[in-house]
Structure formats: structure tokens, C-alpha cells
Coordinates of C-alpha atoms in Angstrom, one line a residue:
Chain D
X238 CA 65.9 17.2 110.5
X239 CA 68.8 19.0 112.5
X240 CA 72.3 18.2 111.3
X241 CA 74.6 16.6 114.1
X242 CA 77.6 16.4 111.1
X243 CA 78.2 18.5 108.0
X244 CA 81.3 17.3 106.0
X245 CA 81.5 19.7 102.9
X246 CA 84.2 18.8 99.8
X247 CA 86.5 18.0 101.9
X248 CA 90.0 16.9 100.3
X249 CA 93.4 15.7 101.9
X250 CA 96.0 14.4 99.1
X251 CA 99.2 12.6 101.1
X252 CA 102.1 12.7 99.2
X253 CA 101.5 8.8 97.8
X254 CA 98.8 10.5 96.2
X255 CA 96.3 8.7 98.5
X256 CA 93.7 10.2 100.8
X257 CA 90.4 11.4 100.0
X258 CA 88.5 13.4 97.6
X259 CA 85.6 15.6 97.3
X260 CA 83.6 14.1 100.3
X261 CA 80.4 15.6 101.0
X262 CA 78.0 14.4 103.5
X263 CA 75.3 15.2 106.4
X264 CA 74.5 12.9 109.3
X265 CA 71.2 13.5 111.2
X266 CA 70.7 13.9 114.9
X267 CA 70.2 10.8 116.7
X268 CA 71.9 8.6 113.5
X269 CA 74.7 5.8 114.3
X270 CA 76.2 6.4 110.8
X271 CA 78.7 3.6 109.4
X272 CA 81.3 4.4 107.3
X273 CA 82.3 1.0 105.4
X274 CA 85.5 1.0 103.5
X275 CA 88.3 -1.2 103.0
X276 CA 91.9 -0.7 104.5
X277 CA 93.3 2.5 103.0
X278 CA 90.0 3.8 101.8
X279 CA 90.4 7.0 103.5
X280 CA 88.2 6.4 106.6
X281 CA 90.5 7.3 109.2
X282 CA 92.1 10.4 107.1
X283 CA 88.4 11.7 107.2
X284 CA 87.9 11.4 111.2
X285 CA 91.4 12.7 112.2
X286 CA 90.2 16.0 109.7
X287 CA 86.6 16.1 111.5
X288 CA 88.1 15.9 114.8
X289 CA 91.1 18.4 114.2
X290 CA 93.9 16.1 114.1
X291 CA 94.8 17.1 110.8
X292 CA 94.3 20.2 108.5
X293 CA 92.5 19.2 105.4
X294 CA 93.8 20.6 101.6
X295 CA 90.0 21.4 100.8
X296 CA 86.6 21.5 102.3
X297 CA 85.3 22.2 105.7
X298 CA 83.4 19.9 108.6
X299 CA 80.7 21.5 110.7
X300 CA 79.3 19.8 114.1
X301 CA 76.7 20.9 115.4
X302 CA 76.7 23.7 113.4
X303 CA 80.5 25.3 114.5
X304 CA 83.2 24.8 111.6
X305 CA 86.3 22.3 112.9
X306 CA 88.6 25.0 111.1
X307 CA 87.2 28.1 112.4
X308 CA 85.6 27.6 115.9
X309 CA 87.1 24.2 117.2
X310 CA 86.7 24.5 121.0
X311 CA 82.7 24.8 120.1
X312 CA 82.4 22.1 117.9
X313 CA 84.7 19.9 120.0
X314 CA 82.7 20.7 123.0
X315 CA 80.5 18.6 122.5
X316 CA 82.1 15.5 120.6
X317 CA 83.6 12.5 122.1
X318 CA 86.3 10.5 119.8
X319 CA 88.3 7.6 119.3
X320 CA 90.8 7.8 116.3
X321 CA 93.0 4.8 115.8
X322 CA 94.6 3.6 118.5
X323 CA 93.9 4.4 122.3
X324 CA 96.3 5.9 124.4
X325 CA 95.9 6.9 127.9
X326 CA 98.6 8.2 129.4
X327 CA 100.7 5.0 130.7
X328 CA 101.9 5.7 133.7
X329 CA 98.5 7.3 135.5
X330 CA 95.5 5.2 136.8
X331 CA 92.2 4.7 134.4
X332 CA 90.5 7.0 136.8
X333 CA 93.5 9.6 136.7
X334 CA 93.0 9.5 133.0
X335 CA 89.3 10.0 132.9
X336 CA 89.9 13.0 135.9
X337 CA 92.0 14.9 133.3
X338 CA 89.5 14.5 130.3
X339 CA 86.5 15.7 132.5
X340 CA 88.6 18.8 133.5
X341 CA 88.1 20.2 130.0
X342 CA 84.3 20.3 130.7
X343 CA 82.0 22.0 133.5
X344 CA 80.0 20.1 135.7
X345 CA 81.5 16.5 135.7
X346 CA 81.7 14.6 138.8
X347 CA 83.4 11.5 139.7
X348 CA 79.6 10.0 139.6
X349 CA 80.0 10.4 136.2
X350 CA 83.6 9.2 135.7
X351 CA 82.7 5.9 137.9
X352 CA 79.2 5.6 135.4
X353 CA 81.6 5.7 131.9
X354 CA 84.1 3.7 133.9
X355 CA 80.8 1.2 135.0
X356 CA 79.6 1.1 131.1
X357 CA 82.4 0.1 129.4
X358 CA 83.2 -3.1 132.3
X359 CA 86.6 -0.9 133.8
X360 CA 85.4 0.3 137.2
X361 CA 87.0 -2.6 139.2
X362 CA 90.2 -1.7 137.5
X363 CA 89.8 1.7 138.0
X364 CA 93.1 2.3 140.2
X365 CA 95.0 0.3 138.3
X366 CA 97.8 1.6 135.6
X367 CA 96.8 1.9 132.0
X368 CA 100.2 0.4 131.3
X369 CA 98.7 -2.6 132.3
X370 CA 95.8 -3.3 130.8
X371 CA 95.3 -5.2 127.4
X372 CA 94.1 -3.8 123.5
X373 CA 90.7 -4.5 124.7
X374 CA 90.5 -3.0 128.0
X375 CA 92.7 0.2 126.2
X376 CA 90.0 0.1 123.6
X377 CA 87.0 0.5 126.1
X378 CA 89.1 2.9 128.2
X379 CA 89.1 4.7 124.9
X380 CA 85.5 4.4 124.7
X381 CA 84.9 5.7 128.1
X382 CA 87.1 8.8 127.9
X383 CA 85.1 9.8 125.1
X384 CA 81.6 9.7 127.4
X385 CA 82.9 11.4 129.9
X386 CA 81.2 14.3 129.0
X387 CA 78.3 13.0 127.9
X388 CA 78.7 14.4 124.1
X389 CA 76.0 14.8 121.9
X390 CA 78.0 13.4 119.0
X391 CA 80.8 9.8 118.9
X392 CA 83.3 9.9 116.5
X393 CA 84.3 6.2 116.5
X394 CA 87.4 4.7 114.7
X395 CA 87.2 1.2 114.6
X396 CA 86.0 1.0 117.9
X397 CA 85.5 -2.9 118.3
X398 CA 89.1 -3.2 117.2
X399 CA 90.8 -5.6 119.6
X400 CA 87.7 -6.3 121.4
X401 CA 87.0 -9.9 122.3
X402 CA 83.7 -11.3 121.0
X403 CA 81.8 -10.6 124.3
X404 CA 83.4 -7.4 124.3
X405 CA 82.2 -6.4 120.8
X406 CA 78.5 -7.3 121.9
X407 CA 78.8 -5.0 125.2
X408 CA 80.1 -2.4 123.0
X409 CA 77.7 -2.7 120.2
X410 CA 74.4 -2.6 122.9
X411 CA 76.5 0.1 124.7
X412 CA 75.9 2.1 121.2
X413 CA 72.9 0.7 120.9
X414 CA 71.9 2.1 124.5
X415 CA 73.4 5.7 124.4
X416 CA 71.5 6.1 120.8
X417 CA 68.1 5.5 122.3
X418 CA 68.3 6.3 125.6
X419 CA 70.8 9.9 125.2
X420 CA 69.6 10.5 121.7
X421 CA 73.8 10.0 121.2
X422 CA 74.9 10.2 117.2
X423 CA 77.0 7.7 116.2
X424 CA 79.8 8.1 113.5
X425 CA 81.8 5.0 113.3
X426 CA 84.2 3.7 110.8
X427 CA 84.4 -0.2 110.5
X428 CA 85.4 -2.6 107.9
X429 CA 83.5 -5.3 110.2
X430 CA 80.6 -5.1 108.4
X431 CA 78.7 -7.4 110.2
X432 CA 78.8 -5.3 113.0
X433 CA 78.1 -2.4 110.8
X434 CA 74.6 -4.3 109.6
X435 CA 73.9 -4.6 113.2
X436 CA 74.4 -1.4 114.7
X437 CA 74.2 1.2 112.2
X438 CA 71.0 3.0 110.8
X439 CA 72.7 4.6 107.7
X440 CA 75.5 3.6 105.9
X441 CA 78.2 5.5 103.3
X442 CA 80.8 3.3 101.5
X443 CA 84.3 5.1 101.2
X444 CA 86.4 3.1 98.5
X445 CA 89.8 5.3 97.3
X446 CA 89.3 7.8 98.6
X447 CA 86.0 8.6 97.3
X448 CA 82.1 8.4 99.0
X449 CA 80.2 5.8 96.8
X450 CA 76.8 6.0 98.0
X451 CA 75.1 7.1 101.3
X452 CA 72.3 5.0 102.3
X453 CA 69.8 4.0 105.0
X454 CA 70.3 0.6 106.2
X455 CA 66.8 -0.1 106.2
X456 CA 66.9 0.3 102.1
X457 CA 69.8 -1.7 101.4
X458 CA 68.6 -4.4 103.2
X459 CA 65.1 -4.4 100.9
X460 CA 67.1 -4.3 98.0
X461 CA 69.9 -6.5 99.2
X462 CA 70.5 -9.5 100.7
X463 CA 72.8 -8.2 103.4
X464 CA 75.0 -5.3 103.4
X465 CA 77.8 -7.4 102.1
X466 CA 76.3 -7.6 99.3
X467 CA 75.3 -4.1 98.6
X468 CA 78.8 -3.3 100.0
X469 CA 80.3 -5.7 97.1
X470 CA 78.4 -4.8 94.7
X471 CA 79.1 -0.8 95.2
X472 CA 82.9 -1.5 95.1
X473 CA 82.2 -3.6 91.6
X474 CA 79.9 -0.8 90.0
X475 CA 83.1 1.9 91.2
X476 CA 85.8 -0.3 90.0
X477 CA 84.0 -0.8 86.7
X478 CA 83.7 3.0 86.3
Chain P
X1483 CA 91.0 30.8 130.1
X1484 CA 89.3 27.5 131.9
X1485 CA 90.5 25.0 129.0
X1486 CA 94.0 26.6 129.3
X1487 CA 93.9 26.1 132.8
X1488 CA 93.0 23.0 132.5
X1489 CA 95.2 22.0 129.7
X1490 CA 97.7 23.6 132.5
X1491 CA 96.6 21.2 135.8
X1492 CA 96.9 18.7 133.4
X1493 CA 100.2 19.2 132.2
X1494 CA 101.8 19.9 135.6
X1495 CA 99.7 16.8 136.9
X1496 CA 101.3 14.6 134.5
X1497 CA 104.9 16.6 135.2
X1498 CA 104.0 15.3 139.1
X1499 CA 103.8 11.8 138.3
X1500 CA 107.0 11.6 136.5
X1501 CA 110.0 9.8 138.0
X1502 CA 111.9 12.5 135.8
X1503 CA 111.1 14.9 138.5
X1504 CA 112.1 13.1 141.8
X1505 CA 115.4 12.0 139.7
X1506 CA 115.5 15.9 138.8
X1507 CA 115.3 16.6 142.5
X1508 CA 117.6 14.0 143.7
X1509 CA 120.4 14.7 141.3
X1510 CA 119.9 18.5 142.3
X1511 CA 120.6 17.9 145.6
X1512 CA 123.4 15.6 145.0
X1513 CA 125.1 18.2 142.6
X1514 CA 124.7 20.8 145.7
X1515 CA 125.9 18.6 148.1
X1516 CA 129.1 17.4 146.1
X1517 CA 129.8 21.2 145.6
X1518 CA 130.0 21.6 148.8
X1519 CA 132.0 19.0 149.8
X1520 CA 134.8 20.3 147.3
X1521 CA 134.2 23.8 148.7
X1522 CA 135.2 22.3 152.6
X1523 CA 137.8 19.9 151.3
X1524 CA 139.3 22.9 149.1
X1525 CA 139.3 25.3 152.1
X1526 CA 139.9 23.3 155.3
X1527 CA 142.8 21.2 154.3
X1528 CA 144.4 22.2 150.5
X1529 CA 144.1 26.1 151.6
X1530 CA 142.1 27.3 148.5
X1531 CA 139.6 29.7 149.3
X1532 CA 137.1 29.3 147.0
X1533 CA 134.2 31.2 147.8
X1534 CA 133.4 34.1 150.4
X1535 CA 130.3 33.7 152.9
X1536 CA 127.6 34.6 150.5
X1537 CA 128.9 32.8 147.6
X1538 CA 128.4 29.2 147.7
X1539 CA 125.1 29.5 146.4
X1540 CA 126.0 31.6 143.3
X1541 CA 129.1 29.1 142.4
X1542 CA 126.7 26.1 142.6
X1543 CA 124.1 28.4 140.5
X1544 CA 126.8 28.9 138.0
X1545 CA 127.8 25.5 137.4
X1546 CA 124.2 23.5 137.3
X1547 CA 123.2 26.4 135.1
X1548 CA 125.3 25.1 132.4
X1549 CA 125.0 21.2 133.0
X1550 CA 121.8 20.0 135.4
X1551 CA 119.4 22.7 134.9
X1552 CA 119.5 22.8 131.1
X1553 CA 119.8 19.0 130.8
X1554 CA 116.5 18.2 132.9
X1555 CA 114.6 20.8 131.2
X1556 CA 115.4 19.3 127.6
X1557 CA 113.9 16.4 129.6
X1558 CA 111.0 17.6 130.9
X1559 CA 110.3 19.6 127.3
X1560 CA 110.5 16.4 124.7
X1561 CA 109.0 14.0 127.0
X1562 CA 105.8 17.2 127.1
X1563 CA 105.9 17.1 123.5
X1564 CA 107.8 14.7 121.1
X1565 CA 107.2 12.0 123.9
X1566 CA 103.8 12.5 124.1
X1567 CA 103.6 12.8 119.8
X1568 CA 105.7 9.1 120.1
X1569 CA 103.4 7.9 122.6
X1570 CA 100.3 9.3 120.7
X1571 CA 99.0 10.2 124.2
X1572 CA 98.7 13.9 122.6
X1573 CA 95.8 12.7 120.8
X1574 CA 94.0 12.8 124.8
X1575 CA 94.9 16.2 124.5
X1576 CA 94.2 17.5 121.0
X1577 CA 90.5 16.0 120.7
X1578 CA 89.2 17.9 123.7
X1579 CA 87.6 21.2 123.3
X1580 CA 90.5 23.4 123.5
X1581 CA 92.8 25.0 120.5
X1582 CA 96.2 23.8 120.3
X1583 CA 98.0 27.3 120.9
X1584 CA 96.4 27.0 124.6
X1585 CA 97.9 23.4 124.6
X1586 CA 101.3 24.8 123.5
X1587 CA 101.2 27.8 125.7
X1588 CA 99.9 25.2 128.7
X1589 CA 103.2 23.6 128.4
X1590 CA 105.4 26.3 127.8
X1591 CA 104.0 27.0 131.3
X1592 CA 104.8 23.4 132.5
X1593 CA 108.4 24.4 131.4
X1594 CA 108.1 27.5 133.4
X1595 CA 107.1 25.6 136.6
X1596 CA 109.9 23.0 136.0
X1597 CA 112.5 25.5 136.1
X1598 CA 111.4 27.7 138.4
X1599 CA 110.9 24.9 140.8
X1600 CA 114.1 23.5 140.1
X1601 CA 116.1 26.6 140.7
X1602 CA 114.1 26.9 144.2
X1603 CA 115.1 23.6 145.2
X1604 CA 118.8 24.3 144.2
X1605 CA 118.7 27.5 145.8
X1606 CA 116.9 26.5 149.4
X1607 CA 119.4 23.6 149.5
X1608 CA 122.2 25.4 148.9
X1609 CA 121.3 28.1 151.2
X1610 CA 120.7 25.5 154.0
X1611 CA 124.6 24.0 153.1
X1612 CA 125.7 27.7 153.4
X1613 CA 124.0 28.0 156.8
X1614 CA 125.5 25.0 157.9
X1615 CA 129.2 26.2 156.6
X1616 CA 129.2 29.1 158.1
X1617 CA 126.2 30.0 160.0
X1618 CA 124.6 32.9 158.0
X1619 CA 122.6 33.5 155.1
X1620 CA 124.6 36.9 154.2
X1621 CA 123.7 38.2 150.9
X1622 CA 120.3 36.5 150.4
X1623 CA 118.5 39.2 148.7
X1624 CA 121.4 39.2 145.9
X1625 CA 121.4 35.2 146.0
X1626 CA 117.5 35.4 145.1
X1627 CA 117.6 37.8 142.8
X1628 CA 120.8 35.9 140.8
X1629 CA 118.0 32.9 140.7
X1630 CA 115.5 34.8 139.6
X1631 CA 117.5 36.5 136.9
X1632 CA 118.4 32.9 135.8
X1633 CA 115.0 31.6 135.0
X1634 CA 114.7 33.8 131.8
X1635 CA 117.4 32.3 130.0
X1636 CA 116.7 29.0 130.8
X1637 CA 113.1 29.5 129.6
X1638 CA 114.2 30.6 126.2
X1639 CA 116.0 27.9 126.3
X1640 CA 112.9 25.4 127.1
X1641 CA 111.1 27.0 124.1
X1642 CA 113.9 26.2 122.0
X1643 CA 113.8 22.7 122.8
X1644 CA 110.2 22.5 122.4
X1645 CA 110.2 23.4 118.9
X1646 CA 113.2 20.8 118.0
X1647 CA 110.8 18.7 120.1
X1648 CA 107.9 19.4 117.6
X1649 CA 109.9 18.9 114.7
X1650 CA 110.9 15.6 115.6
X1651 CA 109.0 12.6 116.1
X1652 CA 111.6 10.6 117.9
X1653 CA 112.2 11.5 121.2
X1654 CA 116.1 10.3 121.2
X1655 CA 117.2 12.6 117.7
X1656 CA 115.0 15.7 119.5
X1657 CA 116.9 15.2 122.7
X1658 CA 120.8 14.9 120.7
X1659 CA 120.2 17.6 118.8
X1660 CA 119.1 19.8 121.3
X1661 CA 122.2 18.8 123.3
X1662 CA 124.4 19.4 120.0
X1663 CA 122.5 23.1 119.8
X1664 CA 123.5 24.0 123.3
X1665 CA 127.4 23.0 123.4
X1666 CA 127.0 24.6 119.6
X1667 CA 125.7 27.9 120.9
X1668 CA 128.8 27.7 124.1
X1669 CA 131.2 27.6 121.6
X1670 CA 130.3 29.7 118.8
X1671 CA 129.9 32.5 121.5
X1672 CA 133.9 31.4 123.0
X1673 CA 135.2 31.9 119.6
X1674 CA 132.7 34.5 118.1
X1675 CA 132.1 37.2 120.4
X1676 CA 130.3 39.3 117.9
X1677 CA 127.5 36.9 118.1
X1678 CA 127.4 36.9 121.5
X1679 CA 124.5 39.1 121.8
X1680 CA 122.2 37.0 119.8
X1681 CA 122.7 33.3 121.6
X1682 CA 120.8 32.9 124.3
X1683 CA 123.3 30.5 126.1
X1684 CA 125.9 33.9 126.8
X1685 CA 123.2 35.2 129.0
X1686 CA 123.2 32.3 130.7
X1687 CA 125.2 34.1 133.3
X1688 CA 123.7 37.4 132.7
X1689 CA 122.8 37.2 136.9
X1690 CA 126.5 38.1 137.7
X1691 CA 124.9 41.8 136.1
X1692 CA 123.4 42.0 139.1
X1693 CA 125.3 41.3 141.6
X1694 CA 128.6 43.9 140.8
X1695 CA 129.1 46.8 143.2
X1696 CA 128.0 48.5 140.0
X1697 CA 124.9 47.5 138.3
X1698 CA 125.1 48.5 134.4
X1699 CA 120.7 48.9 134.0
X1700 CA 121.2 49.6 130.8
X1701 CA 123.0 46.5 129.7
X1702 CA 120.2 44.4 131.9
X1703 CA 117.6 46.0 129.8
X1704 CA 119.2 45.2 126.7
X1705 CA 119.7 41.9 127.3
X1706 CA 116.4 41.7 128.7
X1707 CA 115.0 42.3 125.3
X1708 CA 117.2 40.4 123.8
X1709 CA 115.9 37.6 125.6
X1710 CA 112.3 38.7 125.6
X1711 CA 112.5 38.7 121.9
X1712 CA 114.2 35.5 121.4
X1713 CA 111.2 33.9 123.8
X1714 CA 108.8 35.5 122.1
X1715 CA 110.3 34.3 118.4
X1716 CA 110.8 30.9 119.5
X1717 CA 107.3 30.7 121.3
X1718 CA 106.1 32.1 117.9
X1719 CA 107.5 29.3 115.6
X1720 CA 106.8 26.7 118.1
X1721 CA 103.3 27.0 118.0
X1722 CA 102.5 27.5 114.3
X1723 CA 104.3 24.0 114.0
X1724 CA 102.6 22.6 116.5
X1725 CA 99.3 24.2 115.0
X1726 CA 100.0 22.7 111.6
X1727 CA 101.6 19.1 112.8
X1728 CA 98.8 16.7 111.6
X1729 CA 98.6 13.8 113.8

């Protein structure tokens, strides 16, 4: 199968001596990938690397075949990303916001803008001032300047973070849509691993740093109970090593 | 070229919707119109002659050259890139599919705009106030060319700032010390003149070159390069930091 994501030993050492180690891992075309971890596992170190924000020690990330380190317009040309928080420029409208996103790309129209603006519940507040919207509606603004160009690939930080609980359902069926409808891939980093059980078709468990296991979700649940309890007993094996 | 010009219509977009820029505009044309108020008080009633006809606009060149002009483009350059690092809106930029040298050189030539804008609005106004004074634009082709010679120190300076600007995370310590670098530079080239040649504030009235009865090219060249080179080493170290700044 064709590989959307490549992540090969990559390493980023902060100077706490956290951060991550040795990660190697492949996502397949078409997967919504969960990355579990707990706070400080590394999770967000590794997207801000596979999306360019930061310069890893060792190792190199390849989407869609282009290396992050080598040809990063490529590979960035067709990702969309959240990585921690949101921030659209404050003092410019949603659609202002989306308008300058789309000008990196060829061919968007405000059809487009006004369908990512539709999807994640913003297009009546379109002409409104991100200043004043709230975590959740920065969250799904987030959400929707990462569609605007209708990427192959979603790098998604925490994405239901401060999301209400209808707004983490229209969010998890909006993922649940692109992947079978667009043929999207999905990499999103959680720690709400309900969410994660719900959503996600494979699943790798980050804990210090290092990848414990990479799994399909399918498996763990014939093994498992739930994927808390895979999850658990991962961390236990790790901890016990 | 198209993400850079993008990356570029984004940049000067943003500058548009900045209050910093009407304020920029206002205060400009407030500076010029005070100047001339204490040119016409000074002549008409105290007797002081303090310009000729086609000089009003070069004495308000060389006074916002040294206070406005520098002081909105330390502005305009930390809030395009420590205050977009502080207000993690860079992330917008960075995770699109252009490399961060075009996103650097994009708002180097933000800066550019700025200034150059700035120094057209200083210059039409005053040119207008001179009309007004004494009903003739004598000397225009000199006053343009003093204007134009202006923009390359103030661009070098503009880089300069941006790199304190990337070194810094706070927008307030990027914008003090850059203010401390400037009078620093001003006075280490009053008391130094030996070093004059290598701060790029003394050529902050490299213009009056021009405008002599006798025009010294060779000098202009030389601190042409001097300049050039100083742009091109502070573009240089600017944009590997920016480069290697992890987010």
C-alpha cells in the first residue's frame, strides 16, 4: 500500500533531556492514525518536526514521498495542519484568514473557502473578527484553514481540544467524512482516548519519548477490552522494562 | 516565485489592516505640518530664515529621518516578526507550502514597502506645504532624489531590526534594544569618527551627497557598498535564524 507518512529515526533531545527518541513509523494512504500518549510524551515535538516547525537532532519525515528537510514546499503542498494552539491572525475576519491561506495554493475559490467555512459550523460568522471568537470556534477555524486546500494528508494536534461535546461529535464525523468520502489521511495526536477508539483505524502509543507499539484498532480491540486497556497495559509492560 | 508572492500579498495585506499604519500616516503628517509652522513662525515674525524655496522638504527629511521614520519601521519590523512569533500567528505562515527564506525575504519586502511608502507620504506632503509657502516646487528633481537616496539606509536599518526581532521572543525587549542600538550607533559615530564608515546610522544623511553643487560619485559609491554589504550581511544572519528558530 502507498505511504501517505514516512517518519524515519527521528530524534529531538530538549535541553531537560526530554523529547523523543528513535521514532520510526509509516502511515498508509487513506489511514486516520492516532497517536496516544500522555502529557509530555513527545506527541506534539513529533508533529511540529513533521510539519517543519522545528529541526529535528536525527532522522528524517517523508510525505508523500518528499523529505520535510530537503523539499518542504512539496511535501507541505499537500498537508493541512493544526499544531497546538490556533492562531488566526486577530485582527482580520475568519474569511480574511482563510483568503490568505488559499493564496499559497492554485485554484481555490471562495466556493471552497465558504464549503471549509460551511464544514466546520463558521460560515455565519464568517465576517466576523477572530479576536472574537471562543477556543472552540478558534479550534474549528483551525480546522478549516487546514482544508482549505483540500490536502491529501491532516496533521492534527489535539484537535477536539476546547471543543464542546457537540463540537467534538461534528468534528469527529467531519474526520470521519473527509476519510471516506476524499480518501483524506488522518494523523492526530490525542490523549482523549475515547475519541481515539472512535475515530481512528490504527493506533501508536508514544510514552517518553519513545513509540511502544503500532497497531490496528481493529486488533487491539480483539485482544482487548477497549483501547484503554491496551493503552494501560502498554504503558505497564514499558514502565516495567 | 508564486508562494513568495504570496507570502508577499500576505504580508502587505496584514501591514494594511494595521492601525500602526494610519497612526504612521497621521503622525507623518503632523510631524510635517508642525515643521512648518516653526518654519513660518521662525521667518515671518522672529526674522530667522531658515530654509530657502526648495528646502523645506529636505529639513523635514532630515529631521523624521532620525526620529519618525526609524521609529515606525522598528514598529512595523517586530510586530512582522517577534509579534507574530508572540502571537504564534507565524505558525499560519510556516505550515504552508513555502520555505521560510521566501517568508523572511517576503517581509523584508514588507519593510521595503513601509518605508518607501512612508517617505512618499512625507515627501508629497511636504511638497504640498512648500507649494503653499511659497508657490513653487523648485528643486523637485533634487528633493526626490534626496528621498530616494534615503530609503537604503533605512532599509539596512529595517533588516537590523528584524534580526533583534528574531532573536527575541518578546516584542517589548526587541523593540528597547533596538532603540538602544540606534542612539548607540548616533553616538559612537559623534565621538568615533573612525568608525563612521561602518554604522549604518552616519549614512543616514548620506542624501545631502547628492544634493552639493559638487557631487563626490566616488564617495556615493563607496558608501553605496558599504551599505549594500551591510543589507546584504544583515539579510544573511536574519534568515539563517529565522531558518533555524524552532517554533
Amino acid at each position: 500500500m502507498d505511504k501517505a507518512i514516512v517518519i524515519e529515526h527521528l530524534s529531538k533531545r530538549y535541553k531537560n533531556n526530554r523529547g523523543i527518541d528513535d521514532i520510526c513509523l509509516e502511515v498508509d494512504k487513506g489511514d486516520i492514525f492516532g497517536f496516544l500518549g500522555p502529557n509530555g510524551a513527545g506527541k506534539t515535538t513529533a508533529m511540529k518536526i513533521m510539519t517543519g516547525l522545528m529541526q529535528p537532532d536525527h532522522g528524517d519525515v517523508r510525505i508523500g514521498g518528499f523529505s520535510i528537510l530537503e523539499d518542504y514546499e512539496k511535501a507541505m503542498q499537500q498537508v493541512g495542519c493544526i499544531i497546538e494552539s490556533v492562531a488566526p491572525v486577530p485582527y482580520l475576519t475568519a474569511e480574511e484568514n482563510m483568503k490568505m491561506c488559499a493564496r499559497f495554493y492554485r485554484n481555490i475559490d471562495d466556493k471552497q473557502i465558504d464549503w471549509c467555512l460551511e464544514s466546520t459550523g463558521l460560515l455565519p460568522y464568517k465576517k466576523e473578527k477572530t479576536r472574537n471568537y471562543s477556543l472552540g470556534m478558534k479550534q474549528r477555524m483551525g480546522l478549516a484553514m487546514a482544508m482549505v486546500s483540500d490536502p491529501e494528508i491532516l496533521i492534527l494536534d489535539e484537535p477536539l481540544n476546547g471543543l464542546d461535546v457537540e463540537g467534538m461529535v461534528e468534528m469527529r464525523n467531519l474526520i470521519l467524512r473527509l476519510a471516506k468520502e476524499r480518501g483524506t489521511t488522518f494523523f492526530i495526536s490525542s490523549h482523549l482516548i475515547h475519541d481515539v477508539e472512535l475515530t481512528c483505524n490504527k493506533i501508536g502509543i508514544l510514552y517518553e519519548g519513545k513509540l511502544l507499539d503500532v497497531r490496528s484498532t481493529e486488533d487491539i480491540l480483539k485482544e482487548y477490552a477497549s483501547l484503554e486497556n491496551y493503552y494501560l497495559s502498554e504503558v505497564d509492560l514499558s514502565v516495567k522494562s | 516565485m508564486s508562494s513568495l508572492r504570496a507570502a508577499y500579498i500576505n504580508e502587505i495585506y496584514k501591514l494594511s489592516k494595521r492601525k500602526k499604519l494610519m497612526v504612521s500616516c497621521v503622525l507623518s503628517v503632523a510631524a510635517v505640518l508642525v515643521a512648518a509652522l516653526i518654519v513660518g513662525v521662525a521667518n515671518n515674525f522672529m526674522g530667522i530664515r531658515i530654509t530657502g524655496e526648495s528646502e523645506f522638504s529636505i529639513l523635514v527629511l532630515s529631521v523624521l529621518n532620525y526620529t519618525l521614520i526609524p521609529l515606525f519601521t522598528i514598529f512595523i519590523c517586530i510586530d512582522m516578526v517577534g509579534g507574530e512569533f508572540s502571537n504564534q500567528t507565524m505558525k499560519m505562515v510556516l505550515t504552508r507550502p513555502v520555505s521560510r527564506i521566501k517568508v523572511y525575504l517576503s517581509k523584508a519586502m514588507a519593510a521595503a514597502t513601509f518605508i518607501i511608502v512612508n517617505l512618499l507620504f512625507i515627501m508629497v506632503t511636504s511638497l504640498i506645504i512648500s507649494l503653499f509657502i511659497k508657490g513653487t516646487l523648485a528643486g523637485i528633481g533634487r528633493i526626490f532624489i534626496a528621498y530616494v537616496a534615503s530609503f537604503f539606509p533605512l532599509f539596512v536599518f529595517a533588516l537590523f531590526t528584524m534580526i533583534i526581532s528574531t532573536v527575541f521572543r518578546g516584542t517589548g525587549s526587541a523593540f528597547f534594544l533596538s532603540i538602544l542600538c540606534f542612539l548607540l550607533c548616533n553616538v559612537l559615530g559623534l565621538f568615533f569618527s573612525q568608525l563612521q564608515s561602518f554604522l549604518f546610522t552616519t549614512a543616514f544623511n548620506w542624501y545631502t551627497l547628492f544634493l552639493g553643487s559638487y557631487i563626490n560619485f566616488h564617495k556615493i559609491f563607496r558608501m553605496f557598498m558599504i551599505l549594500a554589504g551591510l543589507g546584504l550581511m544583515f539579510f544573511g544572519i536574519g534568515s539563517y535564524l529565522f531558518d533555524r528558530k524552532n517554533l
